[in-house]
Coordinates of C-alpha atoms in Angstrom, one line a residue:
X4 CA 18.1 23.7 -7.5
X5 CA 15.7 22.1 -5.3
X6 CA 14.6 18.4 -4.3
X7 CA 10.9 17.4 -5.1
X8 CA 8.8 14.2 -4.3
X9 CA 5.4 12.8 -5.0
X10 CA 3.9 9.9 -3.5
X11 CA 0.4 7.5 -4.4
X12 CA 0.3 5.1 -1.7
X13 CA -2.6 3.1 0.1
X14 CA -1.5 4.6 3.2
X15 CA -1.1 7.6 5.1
X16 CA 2.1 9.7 3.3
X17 CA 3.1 12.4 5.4
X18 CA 5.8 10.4 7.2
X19 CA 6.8 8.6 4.1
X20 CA 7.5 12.1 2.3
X21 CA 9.4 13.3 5.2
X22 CA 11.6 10.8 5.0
X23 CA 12.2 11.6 1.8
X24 CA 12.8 15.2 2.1
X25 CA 15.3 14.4 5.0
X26 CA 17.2 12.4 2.0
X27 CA 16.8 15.3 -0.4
X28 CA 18.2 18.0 1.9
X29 CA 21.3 18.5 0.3
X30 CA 19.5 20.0 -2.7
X31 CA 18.1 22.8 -0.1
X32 CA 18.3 24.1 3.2
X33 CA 16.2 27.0 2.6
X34 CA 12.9 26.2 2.7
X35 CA 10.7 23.0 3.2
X36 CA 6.9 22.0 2.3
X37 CA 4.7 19.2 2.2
X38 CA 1.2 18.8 0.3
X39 CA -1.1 16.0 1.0
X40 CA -4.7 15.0 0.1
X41 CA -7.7 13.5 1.8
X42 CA -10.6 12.9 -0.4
X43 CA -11.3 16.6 -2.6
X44 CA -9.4 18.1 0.4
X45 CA -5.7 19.2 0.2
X46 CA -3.7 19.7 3.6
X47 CA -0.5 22.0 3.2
X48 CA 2.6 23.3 5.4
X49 CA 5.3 24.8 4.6
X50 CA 7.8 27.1 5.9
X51 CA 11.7 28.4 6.0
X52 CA 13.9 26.4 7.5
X53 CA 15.4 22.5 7.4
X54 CA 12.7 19.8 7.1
X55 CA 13.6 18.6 10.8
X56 CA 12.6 22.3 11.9
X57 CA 9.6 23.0 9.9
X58 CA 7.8 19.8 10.5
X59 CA 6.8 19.4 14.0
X60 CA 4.5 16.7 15.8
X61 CA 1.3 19.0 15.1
X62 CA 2.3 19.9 11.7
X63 CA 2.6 16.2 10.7
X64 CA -0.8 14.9 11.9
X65 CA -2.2 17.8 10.1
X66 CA -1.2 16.6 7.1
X67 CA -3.6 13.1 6.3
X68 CA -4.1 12.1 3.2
X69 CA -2.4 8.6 1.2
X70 CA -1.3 10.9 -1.6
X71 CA 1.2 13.8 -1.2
X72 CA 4.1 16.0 -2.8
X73 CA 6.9 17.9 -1.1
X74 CA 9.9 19.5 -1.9
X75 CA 13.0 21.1 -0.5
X76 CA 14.2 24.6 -1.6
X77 CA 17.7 26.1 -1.5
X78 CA 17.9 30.3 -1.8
X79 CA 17.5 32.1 -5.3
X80 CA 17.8 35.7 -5.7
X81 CA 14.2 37.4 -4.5
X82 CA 12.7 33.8 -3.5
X83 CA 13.7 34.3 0.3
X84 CA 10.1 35.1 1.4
X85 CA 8.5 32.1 3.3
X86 CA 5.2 32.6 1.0
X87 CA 7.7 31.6 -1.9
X88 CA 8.3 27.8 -0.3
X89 CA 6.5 25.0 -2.0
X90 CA 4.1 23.3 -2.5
X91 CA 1.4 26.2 -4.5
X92 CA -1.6 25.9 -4.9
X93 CA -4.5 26.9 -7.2
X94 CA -8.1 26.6 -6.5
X95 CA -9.3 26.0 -10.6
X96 CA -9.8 23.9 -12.3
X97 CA -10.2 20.8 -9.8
X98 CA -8.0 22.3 -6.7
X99 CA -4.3 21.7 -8.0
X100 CA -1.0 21.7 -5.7
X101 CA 2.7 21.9 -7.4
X102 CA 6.3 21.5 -6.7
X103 CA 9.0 22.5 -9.1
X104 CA 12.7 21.8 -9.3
X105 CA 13.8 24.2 -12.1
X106 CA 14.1 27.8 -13.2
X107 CA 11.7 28.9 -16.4
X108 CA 13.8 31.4 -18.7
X109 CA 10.7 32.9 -20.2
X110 CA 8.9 33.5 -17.1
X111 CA 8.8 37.6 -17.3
X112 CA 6.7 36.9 -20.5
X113 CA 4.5 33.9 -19.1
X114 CA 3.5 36.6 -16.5
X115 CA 2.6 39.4 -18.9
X116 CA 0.8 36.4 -21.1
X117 CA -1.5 35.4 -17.8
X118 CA -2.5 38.8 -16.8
X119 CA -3.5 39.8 -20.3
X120 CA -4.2 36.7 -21.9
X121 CA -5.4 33.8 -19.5
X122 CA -7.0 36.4 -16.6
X123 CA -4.8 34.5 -13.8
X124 CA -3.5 36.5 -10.8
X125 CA 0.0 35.8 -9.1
X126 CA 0.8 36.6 -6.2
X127 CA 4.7 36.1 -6.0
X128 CA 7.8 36.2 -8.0
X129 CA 8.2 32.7 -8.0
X130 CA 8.8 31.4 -11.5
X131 CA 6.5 28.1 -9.4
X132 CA 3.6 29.9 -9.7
X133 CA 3.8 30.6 -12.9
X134 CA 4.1 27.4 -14.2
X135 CA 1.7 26.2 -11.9
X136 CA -0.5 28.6 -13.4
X137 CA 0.4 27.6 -16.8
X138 CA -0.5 24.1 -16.5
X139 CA -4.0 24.9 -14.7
X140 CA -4.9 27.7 -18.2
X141 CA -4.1 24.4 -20.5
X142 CA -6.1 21.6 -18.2
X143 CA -8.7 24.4 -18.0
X144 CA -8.2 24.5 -22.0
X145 CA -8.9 20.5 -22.8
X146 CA -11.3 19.9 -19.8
X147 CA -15.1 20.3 -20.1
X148 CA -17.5 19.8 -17.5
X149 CA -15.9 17.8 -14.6
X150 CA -14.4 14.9 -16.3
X151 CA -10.5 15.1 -16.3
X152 CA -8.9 11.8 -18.2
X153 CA -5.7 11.1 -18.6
X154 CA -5.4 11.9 -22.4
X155 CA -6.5 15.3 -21.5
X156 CA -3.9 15.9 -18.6
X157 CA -1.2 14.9 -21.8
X158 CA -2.7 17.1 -24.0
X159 CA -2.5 19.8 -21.2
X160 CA 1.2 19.5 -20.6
X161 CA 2.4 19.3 -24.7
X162 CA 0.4 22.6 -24.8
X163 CA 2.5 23.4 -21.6
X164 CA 5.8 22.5 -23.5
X165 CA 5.6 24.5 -26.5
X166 CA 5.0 27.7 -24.1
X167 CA 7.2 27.4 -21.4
X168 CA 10.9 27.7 -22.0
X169 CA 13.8 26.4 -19.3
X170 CA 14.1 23.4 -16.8
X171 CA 11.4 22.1 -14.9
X172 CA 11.1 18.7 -13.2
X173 CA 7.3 19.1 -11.9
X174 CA 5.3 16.6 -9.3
X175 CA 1.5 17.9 -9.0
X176 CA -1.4 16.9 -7.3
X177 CA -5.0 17.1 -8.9
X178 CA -7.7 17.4 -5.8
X179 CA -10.0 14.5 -6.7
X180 CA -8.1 12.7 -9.4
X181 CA -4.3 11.6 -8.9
X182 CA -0.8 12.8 -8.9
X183 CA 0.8 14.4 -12.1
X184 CA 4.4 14.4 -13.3
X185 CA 6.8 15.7 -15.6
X186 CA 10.0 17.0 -17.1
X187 CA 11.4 19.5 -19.7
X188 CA 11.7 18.3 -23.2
X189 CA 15.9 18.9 -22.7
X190 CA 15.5 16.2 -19.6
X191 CA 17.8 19.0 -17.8
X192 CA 16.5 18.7 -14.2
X193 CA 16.2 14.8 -13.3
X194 CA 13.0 12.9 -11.9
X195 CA 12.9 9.9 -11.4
X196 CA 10.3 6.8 -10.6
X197 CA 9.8 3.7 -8.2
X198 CA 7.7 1.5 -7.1
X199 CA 6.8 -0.6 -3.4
X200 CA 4.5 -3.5 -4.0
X201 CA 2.7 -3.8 -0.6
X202 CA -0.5 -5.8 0.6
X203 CA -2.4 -3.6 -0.8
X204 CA -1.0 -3.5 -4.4
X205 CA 1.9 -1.0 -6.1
X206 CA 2.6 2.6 -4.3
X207 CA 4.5 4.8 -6.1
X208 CA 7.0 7.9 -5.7
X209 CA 8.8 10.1 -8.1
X210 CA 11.7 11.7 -6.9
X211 CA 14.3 14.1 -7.6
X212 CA 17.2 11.3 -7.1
X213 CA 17.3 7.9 -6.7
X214 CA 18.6 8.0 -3.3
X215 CA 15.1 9.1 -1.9
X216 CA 13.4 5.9 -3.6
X217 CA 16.2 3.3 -1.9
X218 CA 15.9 5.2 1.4
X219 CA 12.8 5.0 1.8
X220 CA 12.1 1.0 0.6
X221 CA 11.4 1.7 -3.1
X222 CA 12.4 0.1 -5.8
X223 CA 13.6 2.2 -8.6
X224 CA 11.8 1.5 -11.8
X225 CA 13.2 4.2 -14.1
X226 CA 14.0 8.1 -15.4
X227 CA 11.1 10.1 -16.1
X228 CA 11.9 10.9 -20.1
X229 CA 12.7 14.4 -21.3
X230 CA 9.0 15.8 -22.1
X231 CA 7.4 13.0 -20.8
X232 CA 4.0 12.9 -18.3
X233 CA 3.2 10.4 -15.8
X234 CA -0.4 10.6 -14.3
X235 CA -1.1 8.1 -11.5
X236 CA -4.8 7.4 -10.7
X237 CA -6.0 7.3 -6.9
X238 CA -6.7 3.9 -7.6
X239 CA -3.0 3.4 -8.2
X240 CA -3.1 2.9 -12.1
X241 CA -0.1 4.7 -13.6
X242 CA -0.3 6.2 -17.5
X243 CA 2.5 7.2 -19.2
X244 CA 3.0 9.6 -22.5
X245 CA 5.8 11.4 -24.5
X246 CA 4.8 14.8 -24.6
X247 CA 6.9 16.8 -26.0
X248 CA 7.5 16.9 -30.5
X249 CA 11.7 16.9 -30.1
X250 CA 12.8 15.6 -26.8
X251 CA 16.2 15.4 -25.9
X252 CA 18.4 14.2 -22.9
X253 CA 20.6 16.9 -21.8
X254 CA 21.3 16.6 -18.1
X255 CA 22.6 18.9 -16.1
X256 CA 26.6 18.3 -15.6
X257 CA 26.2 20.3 -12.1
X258 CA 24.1 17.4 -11.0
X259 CA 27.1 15.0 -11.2
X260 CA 29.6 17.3 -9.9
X261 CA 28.1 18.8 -7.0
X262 CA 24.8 18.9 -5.8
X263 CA 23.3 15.0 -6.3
X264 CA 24.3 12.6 -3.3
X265 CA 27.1 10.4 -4.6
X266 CA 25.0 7.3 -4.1
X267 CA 22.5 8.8 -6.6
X268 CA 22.3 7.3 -10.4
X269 CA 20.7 10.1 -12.3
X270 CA 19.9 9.2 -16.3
X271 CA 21.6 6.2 -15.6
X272 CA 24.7 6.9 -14.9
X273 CA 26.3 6.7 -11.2
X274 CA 26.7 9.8 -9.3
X275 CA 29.9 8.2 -7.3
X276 CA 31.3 6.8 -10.9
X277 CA 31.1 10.2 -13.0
X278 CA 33.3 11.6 -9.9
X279 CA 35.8 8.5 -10.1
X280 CA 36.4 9.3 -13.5
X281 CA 36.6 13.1 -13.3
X282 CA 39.5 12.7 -10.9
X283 CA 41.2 9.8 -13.2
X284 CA 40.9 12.5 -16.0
X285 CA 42.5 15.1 -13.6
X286 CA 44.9 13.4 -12.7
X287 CA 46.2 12.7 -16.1
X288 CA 46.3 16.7 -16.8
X289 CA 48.3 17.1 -14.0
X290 CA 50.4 14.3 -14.9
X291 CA 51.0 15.7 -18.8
X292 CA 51.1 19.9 -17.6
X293 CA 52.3 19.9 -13.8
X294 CA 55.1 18.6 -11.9
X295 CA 53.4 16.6 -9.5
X296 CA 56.8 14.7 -8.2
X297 CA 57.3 17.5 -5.2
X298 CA 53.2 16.9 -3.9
X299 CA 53.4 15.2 -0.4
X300 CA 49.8 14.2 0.1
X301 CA 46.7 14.5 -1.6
X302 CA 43.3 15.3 0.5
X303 CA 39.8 16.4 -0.3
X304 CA 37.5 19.2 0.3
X305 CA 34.5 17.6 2.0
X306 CA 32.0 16.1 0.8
X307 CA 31.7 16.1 -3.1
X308 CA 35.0 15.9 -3.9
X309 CA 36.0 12.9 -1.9
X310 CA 35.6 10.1 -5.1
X311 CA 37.3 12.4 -7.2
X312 CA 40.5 13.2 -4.9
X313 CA 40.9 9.5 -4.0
X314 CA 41.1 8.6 -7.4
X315 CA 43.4 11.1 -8.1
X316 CA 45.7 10.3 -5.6
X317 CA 45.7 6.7 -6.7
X318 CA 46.4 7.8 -10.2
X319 CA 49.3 9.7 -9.3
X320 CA 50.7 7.8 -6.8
X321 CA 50.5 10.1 -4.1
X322 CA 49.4 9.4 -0.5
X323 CA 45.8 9.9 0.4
X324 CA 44.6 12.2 3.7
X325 CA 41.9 14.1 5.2
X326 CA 42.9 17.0 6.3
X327 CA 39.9 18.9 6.7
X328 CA 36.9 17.8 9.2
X329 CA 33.3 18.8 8.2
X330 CA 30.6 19.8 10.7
X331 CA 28.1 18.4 9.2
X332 CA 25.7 20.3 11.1
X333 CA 26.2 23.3 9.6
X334 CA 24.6 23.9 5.5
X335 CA 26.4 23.7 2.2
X336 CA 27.8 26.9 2.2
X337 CA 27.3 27.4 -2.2
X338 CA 23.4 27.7 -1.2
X339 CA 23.7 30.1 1.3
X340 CA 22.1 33.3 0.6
X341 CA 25.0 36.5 0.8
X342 CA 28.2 36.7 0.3
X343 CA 29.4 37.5 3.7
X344 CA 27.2 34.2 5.0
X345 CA 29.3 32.2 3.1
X346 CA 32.6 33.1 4.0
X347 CA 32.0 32.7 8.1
X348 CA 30.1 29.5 7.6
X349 CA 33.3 28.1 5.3
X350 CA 35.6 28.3 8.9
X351 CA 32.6 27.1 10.7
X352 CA 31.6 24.4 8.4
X353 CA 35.6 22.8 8.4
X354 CA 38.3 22.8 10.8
X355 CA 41.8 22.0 9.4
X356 CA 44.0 19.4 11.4
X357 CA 47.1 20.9 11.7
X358 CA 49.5 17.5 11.8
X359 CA 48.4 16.6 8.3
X360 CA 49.7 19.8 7.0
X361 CA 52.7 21.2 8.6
X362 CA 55.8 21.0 6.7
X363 CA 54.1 19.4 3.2
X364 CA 53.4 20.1 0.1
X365 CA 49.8 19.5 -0.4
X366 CA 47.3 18.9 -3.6
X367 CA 43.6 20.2 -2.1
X368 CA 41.0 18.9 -4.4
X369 CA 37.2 20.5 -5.0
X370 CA 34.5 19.6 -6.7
X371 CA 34.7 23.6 -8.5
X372 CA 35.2 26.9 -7.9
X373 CA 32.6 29.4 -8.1
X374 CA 32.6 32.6 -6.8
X375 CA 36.6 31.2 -5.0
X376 CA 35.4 32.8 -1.6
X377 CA 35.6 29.0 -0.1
X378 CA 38.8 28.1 -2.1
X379 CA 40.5 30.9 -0.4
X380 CA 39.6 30.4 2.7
X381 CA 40.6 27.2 2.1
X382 CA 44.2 27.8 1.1
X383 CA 44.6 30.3 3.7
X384 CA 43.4 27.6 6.6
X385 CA 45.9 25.3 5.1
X386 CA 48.7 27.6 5.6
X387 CA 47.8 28.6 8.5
X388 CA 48.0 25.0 9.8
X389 CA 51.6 24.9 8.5
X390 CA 51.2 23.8 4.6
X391 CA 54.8 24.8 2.8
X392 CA 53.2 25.0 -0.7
X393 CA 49.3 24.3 -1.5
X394 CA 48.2 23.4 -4.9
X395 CA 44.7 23.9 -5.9
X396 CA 42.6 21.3 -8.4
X397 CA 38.8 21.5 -9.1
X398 CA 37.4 18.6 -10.4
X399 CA 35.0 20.9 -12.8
X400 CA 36.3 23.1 -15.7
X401 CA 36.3 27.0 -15.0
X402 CA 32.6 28.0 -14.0
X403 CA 32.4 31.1 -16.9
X404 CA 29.1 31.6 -17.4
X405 CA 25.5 32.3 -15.1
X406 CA 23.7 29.3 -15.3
X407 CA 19.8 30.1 -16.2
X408 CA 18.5 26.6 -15.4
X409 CA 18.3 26.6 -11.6
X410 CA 21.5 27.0 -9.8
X411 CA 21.6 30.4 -8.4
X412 CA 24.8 31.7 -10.0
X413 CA 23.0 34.1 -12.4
X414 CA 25.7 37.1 -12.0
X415 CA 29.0 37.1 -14.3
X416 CA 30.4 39.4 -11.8
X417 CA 30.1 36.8 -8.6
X418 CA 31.9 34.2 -10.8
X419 CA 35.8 34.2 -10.2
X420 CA 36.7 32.6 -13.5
X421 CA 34.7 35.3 -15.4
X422 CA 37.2 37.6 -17.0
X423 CA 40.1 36.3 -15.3
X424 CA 43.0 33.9 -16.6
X425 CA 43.7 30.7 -15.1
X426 CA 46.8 32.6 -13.1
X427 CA 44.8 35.6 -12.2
X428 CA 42.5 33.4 -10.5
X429 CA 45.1 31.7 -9.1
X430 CA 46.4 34.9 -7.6
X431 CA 42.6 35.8 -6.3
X432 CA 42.7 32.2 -4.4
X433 CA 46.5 32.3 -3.2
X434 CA 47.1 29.1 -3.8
X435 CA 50.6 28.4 -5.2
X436 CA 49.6 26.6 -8.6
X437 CA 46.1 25.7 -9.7
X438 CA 44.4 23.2 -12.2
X439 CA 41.4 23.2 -13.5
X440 CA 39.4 20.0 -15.5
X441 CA 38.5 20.2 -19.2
X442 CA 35.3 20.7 -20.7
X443 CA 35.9 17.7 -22.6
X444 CA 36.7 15.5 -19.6
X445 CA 34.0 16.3 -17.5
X446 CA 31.5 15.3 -20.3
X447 CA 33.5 12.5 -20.7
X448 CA 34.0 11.2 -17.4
X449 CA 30.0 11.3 -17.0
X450 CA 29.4 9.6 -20.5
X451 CA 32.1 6.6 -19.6
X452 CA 29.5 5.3 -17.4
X453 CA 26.6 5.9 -19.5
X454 CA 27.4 6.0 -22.7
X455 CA 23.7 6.7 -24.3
X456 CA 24.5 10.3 -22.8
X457 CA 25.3 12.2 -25.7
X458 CA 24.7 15.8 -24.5
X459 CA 25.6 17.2 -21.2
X460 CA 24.0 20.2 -20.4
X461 CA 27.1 22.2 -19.4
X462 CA 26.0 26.2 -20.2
X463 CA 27.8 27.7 -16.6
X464 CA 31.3 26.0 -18.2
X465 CA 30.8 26.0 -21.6
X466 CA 28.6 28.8 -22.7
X467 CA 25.8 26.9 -24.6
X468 CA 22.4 26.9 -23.5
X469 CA 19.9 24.4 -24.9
X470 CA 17.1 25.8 -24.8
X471 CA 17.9 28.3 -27.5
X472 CA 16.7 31.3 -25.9
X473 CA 19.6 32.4 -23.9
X474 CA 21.1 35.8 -26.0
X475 CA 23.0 38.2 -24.0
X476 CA 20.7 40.8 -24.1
X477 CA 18.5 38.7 -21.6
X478 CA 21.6 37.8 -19.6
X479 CA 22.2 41.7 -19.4
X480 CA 18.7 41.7 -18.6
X481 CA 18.9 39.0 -15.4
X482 CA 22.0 40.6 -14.1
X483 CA 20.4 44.0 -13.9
X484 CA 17.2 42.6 -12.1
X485 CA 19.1 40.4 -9.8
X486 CA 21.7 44.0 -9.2
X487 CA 18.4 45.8 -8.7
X488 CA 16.8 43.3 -6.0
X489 CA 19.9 42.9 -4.0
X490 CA 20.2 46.9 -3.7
X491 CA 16.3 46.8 -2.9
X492 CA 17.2 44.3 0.0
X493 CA 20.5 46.2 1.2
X494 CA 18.2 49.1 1.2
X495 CA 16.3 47.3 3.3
X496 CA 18.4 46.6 6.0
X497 CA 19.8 50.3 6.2
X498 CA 16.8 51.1 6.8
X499 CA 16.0 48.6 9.6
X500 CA 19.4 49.5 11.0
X501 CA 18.6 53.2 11.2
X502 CA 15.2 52.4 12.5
X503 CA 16.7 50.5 15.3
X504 CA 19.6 53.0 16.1
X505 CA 16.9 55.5 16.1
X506 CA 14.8 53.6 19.0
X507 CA 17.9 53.3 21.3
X508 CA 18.5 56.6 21.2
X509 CA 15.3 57.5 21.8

């Protein structure tokens, strides 16, 4: 997953889209770009590292323009290289810039289809450019001449829809013409609107959460629709079409328990609210299945499980602590890229305080368990700060399945709940007792706040994916690729390493 923003303004953006990248960070620490245009001119920089790091003083006034995009990129397998960060950019039709939140599951075909078919070069493996691609065939398809209206930019993106398969929240600039925007007909990656009237009349930004529209004096307006387009003139007049011929709101149940920034509302429903309930609904299966009488104390796993562990608690009974402190200095250690990253940065990232846990029996709760190299870490910090007994919860069901739609947990065999029973896991964290939520209650804990949500997109917990597309033949297929690229890279480094052993010895 990544964070994306657009703005239309009647003033200079660059600042404006910083700030809104510094509230988007959480959704990637990998990479960070920003796109901006002056006149028929775009400006671009981008680079690897946190948005404070890649933007300097210089990099900033290079970047003029009162209309801009940006976005904010955590790690995927192959899509370290700094040529992969976003914005792209393609110079026909019109000079186009893109930014993509998303993963396309047809994009080894699209590829195939613009070499052969539409006579397009890429020049990554970025599914990004693909679609970016995509959407500059089909403009290139409706166009004639150098008139561009918005009916023809719709017309562009329903062609767009019925080829490209996945999830895809997309903010693009057109050099000349205005900002365009728009999501997948399943709605599963969010984007949202808002508006700033100013002296000079309405700016606009689209974001990936809320949070980047209140922080940065915006008023939100609304959810972009699944399959619907937004174009947004330079002259600040917004146009607005339904795209897609079956759209459907299936948002991404990830979003609500982990990555979005609790004072998000994504498809209407509260980020911090969805996480109240899923610890309400926790602790009622602990209350039916455990015995919960011998827990001392309750605490958290910082951050995203905090609503969810205090409302556990308080369902329950059971005194409330924090017994883990969070550098928050240091990234969120699911989006860092290797294995053997993650498990340092877990001890660096939290420091246990010893008084809150010697002699009790405690209840840790997460927001989920993926690959469990945090979770035991975890447990074995608390013992080693003197817990008698540690009982394990995760606010999310068992996380089964690879998840195709943009959260970089493609691999069945990095997923501890794969294969495994609910005690083997148990076993593999060395916690004394562990609970897991239900399926059912996560999708219901995010519809009791909005009750319009009918489907949850939920494919890593449940094994259903929307789109229709997923078989296990291509998840055979992804594993094997992802396999082969993480040998490639190993290789590598071996080779590096012998390279450098060779020159000292020399």
């Amino acid at each position: 997953m990544c964070g994306i923003v657009g703005v239309v303004s009647k003033n200079p953006v660059n600042q404006l889209i910083y700030d809104a990248l510094l509230l988007l960070q959480h959704r990637g620490q990998d990479a960070a770009g920003i796109a901006t245009s002056h006149g028929n001119k775009f400006a671009m920089h981008k680079a690897n590292g946190l948005v404070r790091d890649v933007f300097r003083t210089r990099n900033m006034r290079s970047l003029p323009g009162n209309i801009g995009i940006g976005q904010v990129r955590y790690p995927t397998a192959g899509s370290t290289s700094e040529e992969e960060a976003q914005p792209f950019y393609v110079n026909a039709p019109f000079g186009i810039v893109l930014a993509h939140n998303g993963n396309l599951t047809n994009a080894a075909d699209l590829k195939v289809e613009l070499f052969k078919n539409d006579y397009r070069h890429l020049n990554t493996d970025s599914d990004s450019e693909v679609l970016l691609n995509i959407l500059a065939h089909q403009i290139q398809e409706v166009v004639s001449g150098y008139s561009l209206d918005p009916a023809s930019l719709f017309r562009a993106v329903a062609m767009l829809h019925r080829r490209v398969r996945g999830s895809y929240a997309v903010v693009a600039q057109i050099a000349g013409y205005g900002m365009l925007a728009f999501r997948d007909p399943f709605g599963i990656r969010p984007l949202c609107i808002g508006t700033a009237q100013t002296d000079n009349g309405i700016e606009y930004m689209l974001a990936s959460e809320s949070v980047a529209l209140e922080g940065t004096g915006f008023k939100f307006e609304r959810d972009v629709a699944p399959g619907e387009a937004i174009f947004i003139d330079l002259d600040g007049k917004m146009y607005a079409e339904q795209c897609a011929e079956s759209p459907s709101l299936n948002p991404c149940a990830f979003e609500y328990v982990y990555l979005a920034r609790p004072d998000s509302t994504i498809d209407g429903a509260s980020v911090y609210q969805t996480r109240l309930h899923m610890g309400e609904y926790l602790a009622d299966k602990i209350r039916r299945e455990f015995s919960h009488g011998d827990i001392d104390v309750v605490m958290p796993i910082p951050d995203s499980s905090r609503p969810s562990a205090m409302e556990l608690a308080d369902s329950l009974n059971l005194d409330y602590r924090e017994g883990f402190i969070k550098n928050r200095y240091i990234g969120r250690t699911f989006m860092m890229p290797g294995q053997a990253i993650r498990k340092k940065s877990v001890r660096q990232k939290l420091n246990a305080i010893a008084s809150e846990f010697k002699g009790k029996n405690v209840l840790l709760v997460d927001d989920s368990i993926v690959r469990g190299t945090t979770s035991r870490e975890i447990v074995q910090m608390a013992r080693e700060s003197g817990a008698r007994k540690v009982v394990f919860a995760s606010a999310a069901p068992p996380v089964q399945f690879p998840n195709v739609y943009g959260i970089d947990m493609p691999t069945r065999s990095e997923l501890i709940a794969y294969g495994r029973t609910q005690e083997e896991i148990c076993r593999e964290i060395t916690a004394d007792a562990l609970v897991y939520q239900d399926v059912a209650d996560m999708k219901r804990a995010i519809a009791a706040v909005n009750p319009t949500l009918k489907s949850i997109e939920a494919s890593c917990f449940d094994g259903y994916y929307i789109t229709g597309d997923v078989t296990p033949d291509y998840l055979d297929r992804l594993e094997a690729v992802r396999n082969g690229s993480r040998s490639d890279k190993e290789d590598m480094v071996r080779s590096q390493l012998n390279l450098n052993l060779s020159n000292n010895n020399d």
